[in-house]
Coordinates of N, CA and C in Angstrom, one line a residue:
M306 N 115.6 55.2 101.2 CA 115.3 55.7 102.5 C 116.7 55.8 103.2
P307 N 116.9 57.0 103.9 CA 118.2 57.2 104.5 C 118.4 56.3 105.7
V308 N 119.7 56.0 106.0 CA 120.0 55.2 107.1 C 119.9 56.1 108.4
T309 N 119.4 55.5 109.5 CA 119.3 56.3 110.7 C 120.4 55.8 111.6
A310 N 121.1 56.8 112.2 CA 122.2 56.5 113.1 C 121.7 55.9 114.4
S311 N 122.5 55.1 115.1 CA 122.0 54.5 116.4 C 122.1 55.6 117.4
S312 N 121.4 55.4 118.5 CA 121.3 56.5 119.5 C 122.6 56.6 120.3
K313 N 123.5 55.7 120.1 CA 124.8 55.8 120.8 C 125.9 56.4 119.9
S314 N 125.4 56.9 118.7 CA 126.4 57.5 117.8 C 126.7 59.0 118.1
Y315 N 126.1 59.5 119.2 CA 126.3 60.9 119.6 C 126.2 61.0 121.1
R316 N 126.7 62.1 121.6 CA 126.7 62.4 123.1 C 126.6 63.9 123.2
V317 N 126.1 64.4 124.3 CA 126.1 65.8 124.7 C 127.4 66.1 125.4
G318 N 128.1 67.1 125.0 CA 129.4 67.5 125.7 C 129.6 69.0 125.7
R319 N 130.7 69.4 126.3 CA 131.1 70.8 126.4 C 131.7 71.2 125.1
S320 N 131.2 72.4 124.6 CA 131.6 73.0 123.4 C 132.2 74.4 123.6
K321 N 132.8 75.0 122.6 CA 133.2 76.4 122.8 C 132.1 77.3 123.0
T322 N 130.9 77.0 122.5 CA 129.7 77.9 122.6 C 128.8 77.4 123.7
G323 N 129.1 76.5 124.6 CA 128.3 76.0 125.6 C 128.2 74.5 125.5
L324 N 127.0 73.9 125.5 CA 126.9 72.5 125.3 C 126.7 72.2 123.8
G325 N 127.1 71.0 123.3 CA 127.0 70.7 121.9 C 126.8 69.2 121.8
L326 N 126.5 68.7 120.6 CA 126.3 67.3 120.3 C 127.5 66.8 119.5
F327 N 128.1 65.8 120.0 CA 129.4 65.3 119.4 C 129.2 63.8 119.0
A328 N 129.8 63.5 117.9 CA 129.8 62.1 117.4 C 130.7 61.2 118.2
T329 N 130.2 60.0 118.5 CA 130.9 59.0 119.3 C 131.4 57.9 118.4
M330 N 130.9 57.8 117.2 CA 131.3 56.8 116.2 C 131.2 57.5 114.8
P331 N 131.8 56.9 113.8 CA 131.7 57.5 112.5 C 130.3 57.6 112.0
I332 N 129.9 58.7 111.4 CA 128.6 58.9 110.8 C 128.8 59.2 109.3
K333 N 128.2 58.4 108.5 CA 128.4 58.6 107.0 C 127.5 59.7 106.5
K334 N 128.0 60.3 105.4 CA 127.2 61.3 104.7 C 125.9 60.7 104.3
G335 N 124.8 61.5 104.5 CA 123.4 61.1 104.2 C 122.7 60.4 105.3
T336 N 123.4 60.1 106.4 CA 122.7 59.4 107.5 C 121.9 60.3 108.3
R337 N 120.7 59.9 108.7 CA 119.9 60.7 109.7 C 120.5 60.5 111.0
I338 N 120.8 61.6 111.7 CA 121.5 61.6 113.0 C 120.5 61.5 114.1
I339 N 119.6 62.5 114.1 CA 118.6 62.7 115.2 C 117.4 63.4 114.7
R340 N 116.3 63.2 115.5 CA 115.1 64.0 115.1 C 114.9 65.1 116.1
Y341 N 114.6 66.3 115.6 CA 114.3 67.5 116.4 C 112.8 67.4 116.7
F342 N 112.4 67.3 118.0 CA 111.0 67.2 118.3 C 110.6 68.0 119.5
G343 N 109.4 68.1 119.8 CA 108.8 68.8 120.9 C 107.3 69.2 120.5
P344 N 106.7 69.9 121.4 CA 105.3 70.3 121.1 C 105.2 71.1 119.8
I345 N 104.1 70.9 119.1 CA 103.9 71.6 117.8 C 103.0 72.8 118.2
L346 N 103.5 74.0 117.8 CA 102.8 75.3 118.1 C 102.1 75.8 116.9
D347 N 100.9 76.3 117.0 CA 100.2 76.9 115.9 C 100.3 78.4 116.1
C348 N 100.8 79.2 115.1 CA 101.0 80.6 115.3 C 99.7 81.4 115.2
R349 N 98.6 80.7 114.7 CA 97.3 81.4 114.7 C 96.7 81.5 116.1
I350 N 97.2 80.8 117.0 CA 96.7 80.9 118.4 C 97.6 81.8 119.1
P351 N 97.1 83.0 119.6 CA 97.9 84.0 120.2 C 98.8 83.5 121.4
A352 N 98.2 82.7 122.2 CA 99.0 82.2 123.4 C 100.2 81.4 122.9
Q353 N 100.1 80.6 121.9 CA 101.2 79.8 121.4 C 102.2 80.7 120.5
D354 N 101.7 81.7 119.9 CA 102.5 82.6 119.1 C 103.4 83.5 119.9
D355 N 103.1 83.7 121.2 CA 103.8 84.6 122.0 C 105.0 83.9 122.7
I356 N 105.1 82.6 122.6 CA 106.2 81.8 123.2 C 107.5 82.2 122.6
E357 N 108.5 82.6 123.5 CA 109.8 83.0 123.0 C 110.9 82.2 123.7
N358 N 111.6 81.4 122.9 CA 112.8 80.8 123.4 C 113.7 80.5 122.2
K359 N 114.9 80.1 122.5 CA 115.9 79.9 121.4 C 115.8 78.5 120.7
Y360 N 114.9 77.7 121.2 CA 114.7 76.3 120.7 C 113.5 76.1 119.7
L361 N 113.0 77.2 119.2 CA 111.9 77.1 118.3 C 112.4 76.8 116.9
F362 N 111.8 75.8 116.3 CA 112.2 75.4 114.9 C 110.9 75.6 114.0
E363 N 111.0 76.6 113.1 CA 109.8 76.9 112.3 C 109.7 75.9 111.1
L364 N 108.6 75.2 111.1 CA 108.3 74.3 110.0 C 107.8 75.0 108.7
N365 N 106.9 76.0 108.9 CA 106.4 76.8 107.8 C 105.8 78.0 108.5
N366 N 105.0 78.8 107.8 CA 104.4 80.1 108.3 C 103.4 79.8 109.5
R367 N 102.9 78.6 109.6 CA 101.9 78.3 110.6 C 102.5 77.5 111.7
W368 N 103.2 76.5 111.4 CA 103.6 75.5 112.5 C 105.1 75.7 112.9
T369 N 105.3 75.5 114.2 CA 106.6 75.7 114.8 C 106.8 74.6 115.9
I370 N 108.0 74.0 115.9 CA 108.3 73.0 117.0 C 109.0 73.7 118.1
D371 N 108.5 73.5 119.3 CA 109.1 74.0 120.5 C 110.1 72.9 121.0
G372 N 111.3 73.1 120.7 CA 112.3 72.0 121.1 C 112.9 72.2 122.4
S373 N 112.3 72.9 123.3 CA 112.9 73.1 124.6 C 112.7 72.0 125.6
V374 N 112.0 70.9 125.2 CA 111.9 69.8 126.1 C 113.2 69.1 126.4
R375 N 113.4 68.6 127.6 CA 114.7 68.1 128.0 C 115.1 66.9 127.2
K376 N 114.2 66.1 126.7 CA 114.5 64.8 126.0 C 115.0 65.1 124.6
N377 N 114.8 66.3 124.1 CA 115.2 66.7 122.7 C 116.7 67.0 122.7
L378 N 117.5 66.0 122.5 CA 118.9 66.2 122.4 C 119.4 67.0 121.2
A379 N 118.5 67.0 120.2 CA 118.9 67.8 118.9 C 119.0 69.2 119.2
R380 N 118.4 69.7 120.3 CA 118.5 71.2 120.6 C 119.9 71.6 121.0
Y381 N 120.8 70.6 121.3 CA 122.2 70.9 121.6 C 123.1 71.1 120.4
I382 N 122.5 70.8 119.2 CA 123.3 71.0 118.0 C 123.5 72.5 117.8
N383 N 124.8 72.9 117.6 CA 125.1 74.3 117.5 C 125.2 74.7 116.0
H384 N 125.2 76.0 115.8 CA 125.2 76.6 114.5 C 126.7 76.6 114.0
S385 N 126.8 76.5 112.7 CA 128.1 76.6 112.0 C 127.8 77.2 110.7
C386 N 128.7 78.1 110.2 CA 128.6 78.7 108.9 C 129.1 77.6 107.8
R387 N 129.9 76.7 108.3 CA 130.3 75.6 107.4 C 130.0 74.3 108.1
P388 N 128.7 73.9 108.0 CA 128.2 72.8 108.8 C 128.6 71.4 108.2
N389 N 128.4 70.4 109.1 CA 128.6 69.0 108.6 C 127.2 68.3 108.6
A390 N 126.2 69.0 108.9 CA 124.8 68.4 108.9 C 123.8 69.5 108.4
E391 N 122.6 69.0 108.1 CA 121.6 69.9 107.7 C 120.2 69.4 108.2
S392 N 119.3 70.4 108.3 CA 117.9 70.0 108.7 C 117.1 69.5 107.5
D393 N 116.4 68.4 107.7 CA 115.5 67.8 106.7 C 114.1 68.1 107.3
V394 N 113.5 69.2 106.8 CA 112.2 69.7 107.3 C 111.1 69.0 106.5
R395 N 110.1 68.4 107.2 CA 109.0 67.8 106.6 C 107.7 68.4 107.2
P396 N 107.3 69.6 106.6 CA 106.1 70.3 107.2 C 104.8 69.6 107.3
R397 N 104.5 68.8 106.3 CA 103.3 68.0 106.2 C 103.2 67.0 107.3
E398 N 104.4 66.3 107.6 CA 104.5 65.3 108.7 C 104.7 66.0 110.0
R399 N 105.1 67.3 110.0 CA 105.4 68.1 111.2 C 106.6 67.4 111.9
K400 N 107.6 67.1 111.1 CA 108.8 66.5 111.6 C 110.1 67.2 111.1
V401 N 111.2 67.1 111.8 CA 112.5 67.6 111.4 C 113.5 66.6 111.8
F402 N 114.3 66.2 110.8 CA 115.4 65.3 111.0 C 116.7 66.1 110.7
I403 N 117.8 65.8 111.5 CA 119.1 66.3 111.2 C 119.9 65.2 110.5
R404 N 120.4 65.6 109.3 CA 121.0 64.6 108.4 C 122.5 65.1 108.2
A405 N 123.4 64.1 108.1 CA 124.8 64.4 107.8 C 125.0 64.8 106.4
I406 N 125.7 65.9 106.1 CA 126.0 66.2 104.7 C 127.5 66.0 104.4
K407 N 128.2 65.6 105.4 CA 129.6 65.2 105.3 C 129.9 64.0 106.2
N408 N 130.9 63.3 105.9 CA 131.3 62.2 106.9 C 131.8 62.8 108.1
I409 N 131.3 62.4 109.3 CA 131.6 62.9 110.6 C 132.4 61.9 111.4
E410 N 133.5 62.3 111.8 CA 134.4 61.4 112.6 C 134.1 61.5 114.1
P411 N 134.5 60.4 114.8 CA 134.2 60.4 116.3 C 134.9 61.6 116.9
G412 N 134.2 62.3 117.8 CA 134.8 63.5 118.5 C 134.5 64.8 117.8
D413 N 134.0 64.7 116.6 CA 133.6 66.0 115.8 C 132.3 66.5 116.4
E414 N 132.2 67.8 116.5 CA 130.9 68.4 116.9 C 129.9 68.4 115.7
I415 N 128.7 68.0 116.0 CA 127.7 68.0 114.9 C 127.1 69.4 114.9
N416 N 127.0 70.0 113.7 CA 126.4 71.3 113.6 C 125.7 71.5 112.3
Y417 N 124.8 72.5 112.3 CA 124.2 72.9 111.0 C 123.9 74.4 111.0
D418 N 123.6 74.9 109.8 CA 123.3 76.3 109.7 C 121.9 76.6 110.1
Y419 N 121.7 77.5 111.1 CA 120.4 77.9 111.6 C 119.6 78.7 110.7
G420 N 120.2 79.3 109.7 CA 119.4 80.2 108.8 C 119.6 81.6 109.1
T421 N 119.3 82.5 108.1 CA 119.6 83.9 108.3 C 118.7 84.6 109.3
D422 N 117.4 84.2 109.5 CA 116.6 84.9 110.5 C 117.1 84.7 111.9
Y423 N 117.4 83.5 112.2 CA 118.0 83.2 113.6 C 119.3 83.8 113.7
F424 N 120.1 83.8 112.7 CA 121.5 84.3 112.8 C 121.4 85.8 113.1
K425 N 120.6 86.5 112.3 CA 120.4 88.0 112.5 C 119.9 88.3 113.9
A426 N 118.9 87.5 114.4 CA 118.2 87.8 115.7 C 119.1 87.5 116.9
Y427 N 119.8 86.4 116.8 CA 120.5 85.9 118.0 C 122.0 85.9 117.9
L428 N 122.6 85.5 116.8 CA 124.0 85.3 116.7 C 124.8 86.5 116.3
K429 N 124.3 87.3 115.4 CA 125.0 88.5 114.9 C 125.4 89.5 116.0
P430 N 124.4 89.8 116.9 CA 124.7 90.8 117.9 C 125.9 90.3 118.8
I431 N 126.1 89.0 119.1 CA 127.2 88.6 119.9 C 128.4 88.1 119.1
G432 N 128.2 87.9 117.8 CA 129.2 87.3 116.9 C 129.2 85.8 116.9
C433 N 129.3 85.3 115.7 CA 129.2 83.9 115.4 C 130.4 83.2 116.0
K434 N 130.3 82.1 116.7 CA 131.4 81.5 117.4 C 131.8 80.1 116.7
C435 N 131.3 79.9 115.5 CA 131.6 78.7 114.8 C 133.1 78.7 114.4
P436 N 133.7 77.5 114.2 CA 135.1 77.5 113.9 C 135.5 78.3 112.7
S437 N 134.7 78.3 111.6 CA 135.1 79.0 110.4 C 135.1 80.5 110.7
C438 N 134.1 81.0 111.4 CA 134.1 82.5 111.8 C 135.2 82.8 112.7
E439 N 135.5 82.0 113.7 CA 136.6 82.2 114.6 C 137.9 82.3 113.9
N440 N 138.1 81.4 112.9 CA 139.4 81.4 112.1 C 139.4 82.7 111.3
K441 N 138.3 83.1 110.7 CA 138.2 84.3 109.9 C 138.6 85.5 110.8
R442 N 138.1 85.6 112.0 CA 138.4 86.7 112.9 C 139.8 86.6 113.3
K443 N 140.4 85.5 113.6 CA 141.8 85.3 113.9 C 142.7 85.9 112.8
K444 N 142.3 85.5 111.6 CA 143.1 85.9 110.4 C 143.0 87.5 110.3
Q445 N 141.8 88.0 110.5 CA 141.7 89.5 110.4 C 142.5 90.2 111.5
R446 N 142.5 89.6 112.7 CA 143.2 90.2 113.8 C 144.7 90.2 113.5
A447 N 145.2 89.0 112.9 CA 146.6 88.9 112.6 C 147.0 89.9 111.5
E448 N 146.1 90.1 110.5 CA 146.4 91.1 109.5 C 146.5 92.5 110.1
V449 N 145.6 92.8 111.0 CA 145.6 94.1 111.6 C 146.9 94.3 112.4
R450 N 147.3 93.3 113.2 CA 148.5 93.4 113.9 C 149.7 93.6 113.0
A451 N 149.7 92.8 111.9 CA 150.8 93.0 110.9 C 150.9 94.4 110.3
E452 N 149.7 94.9 110.0 CA 149.6 96.3 109.5 C 150.1 97.3 110.5
R453 N 149.7 97.1 111.8 CA 150.2 98.0 112.9 C 151.7 98.0 113.0
A454 N 152.2 96.7 112.9 CA 153.7 96.6 113.0 C 154.4 97.3 111.9
K455 N 153.8 97.2 110.7 CA 154.4 97.9 109.5 C 154.4 99.4 109.7
V456 N 153.3 99.9 110.2 CA 153.2 101.4 110.5 C 154.2 101.8 111.5
K457 N 154.3 101.0 112.6 CA 155.2 101.3 113.7 C 156.7 101.3 113.2
A458 N 157.0 100.3 112.4 CA 158.4 100.2 111.9 C 158.7 101.3 111.0
R459 N 157.7 101.7 110.1 CA 157.9 102.9 109.3 C 158.1 104.2 110.1
A460 N 157.3 104.3 111.1 CA 157.5 105.5 112.0 C 158.8 105.5 112.7
E461 N 159.3 104.3 113.1 CA 160.6 104.2 113.8 C 161.7 104.6 112.8
R462 N 161.6 104.1 111.5 CA 162.6 104.4 110.5 C 162.7 105.9 110.2
K463 N 161.5 106.5 110.2 CA 161.3 107.9 109.9 C 162.0 108.7 111.1
A464 N 161.7 108.2 112.3 CA 162.3 108.9 113.5 C 163.8 108.8 113.5
Q465 N 164.3 107.6 113.1 CA 165.8 107.4 113.0 C 166.4 108.3 112.0
K466 N 165.8 108.4 110.8 CA 166.3 109.3 109.8 C 166.3 110.8 110.3
A467 N 165.2 111.1 110.9 CA 165.1 112.5 111.5 C 166.1 112.7 112.6
G468 N 166.4 111.7 113.4 CA 167.4 111.8 114.4 C 168.8 111.9 113.9
A469 N 169.1 111.2 112.8 CA 170.4 111.3 112.1 C 170.6 112.7 111.5
K470 N 169.5 113.3 111.0 CA 169.7 114.6 110.4 C 169.9 115.6 111.5
T471 N 169.3 115.5 112.7 CA 169.4 116.5 113.8 C 170.8 116.3 114.4
T472 N 171.4 115.1 114.4 CA 172.8 115.0 115.0 C 173.8 115.6 114.0
A473 N 173.5 115.5 112.7 CA 174.4 116.1 111.7 C 174.3 117.7 111.8
V474 N 173.1 118.2 112.1 CA 173.0 119.6 112.2 C 173.6 120.1 113.5
K475 N 173.7 119.3 114.6 CA 174.2 119.7 115.8 C 175.7 119.9 115.8
K476 N 176.4 119.2 114.9 CA 177.9 119.4 114.8 C 178.2 120.9 114.5
K477 N 179.1 121.4 115.2 CA 179.5 122.8 115.1 C 180.7 122.9 114.2
K478 N 180.8 124.0 113.6 CA 182.0 124.3 112.8 C 182.9 125.2 113.7
L479 N 184.1 124.8 113.7 CA 185.1 125.6 114.5 C 186.3 125.9 113.6
N480 N 186.5 127.1 113.2 CA 187.5 127.5 112.3 C 187.4 126.7 111.0
G481 N 186.2 126.5 110.5 CA 186.0 125.9 109.2 C 186.1 124.4 109.3
K482 N 186.3 123.8 110.5 CA 186.3 122.4 110.6 C 185.1 121.9 111.5
H483 N 184.6 120.7 111.2 CA 183.5 120.2 112.0 C 184.1 119.7 113.3
F484 N 183.3 120.1 114.3 CA 183.7 119.7 115.7 C 182.5 119.2 116.4
A485 N 182.5 118.0 116.9 CA 181.4 117.4 117.6 C 181.6 117.3 119.1
G486 N 182.7 117.6 119.6 CA 183.0 117.5 121.0 C 182.7 118.8 121.7
K487 N 183.2 118.8 123.0 CA 183.0 120.0 123.8 C 183.9 121.1 123.3
V488 N 183.4 122.3 123.4 CA 184.2 123.4 123.1 C 185.0 123.9 124.3
G489 N 186.3 123.9 124.3 CA 187.0 124.4 125.4 C 188.4 124.7 125.0
R490 N 189.2 125.0 126.0 CA 190.6 125.4 125.7 C 191.5 124.1 125.7
G491 N 192.3 124.0 124.7 CA 193.2 122.9 124.7 C 194.5 123.3 125.5
K492 N 195.3 122.3 125.8 CA 196.5 122.5 126.5 C 197.6 123.2 125.6
V493 N 198.3 124.1 126.2 CA 199.3 124.8 125.4 C 200.7 124.3 125.7

């Protein structure tokens, strides 16, 4: 049976993506961090199937947890493409636990992968803001900037070469000699 973290091992705090859940003490790999809870909705009932919010956690094709209740601190756990926790779904018991899959240090944000359906519906249109995706975008932007700098430098070198050729063409010949200065009468 997995060890359950104490209620003081996490806190709600400000994150890059809004509010998030942060570790206040070390959490070992395999430890149950928190339970995701709320009213259980049955999708066969049309009134319950029409509920739309971002805190719905689907247990299976029939049952869904509405995690929008204020006491459910697990709803503050944000998405990450490289998470340090995962959801342990138990559809028969109608329970969901969030479990650490890595050792989590104090101050680290607790996060898990929301899955492809949620990602496509809510996160992809605005862009994933998890640290791994942010770093990937930063790297891509740096590569684009470097490529633009290369193209610009290449264009400048080409312009300099073209400028050097035009100055060579501008030199005039005077009596078979190259003359780059003003043409005028010299003193006699």
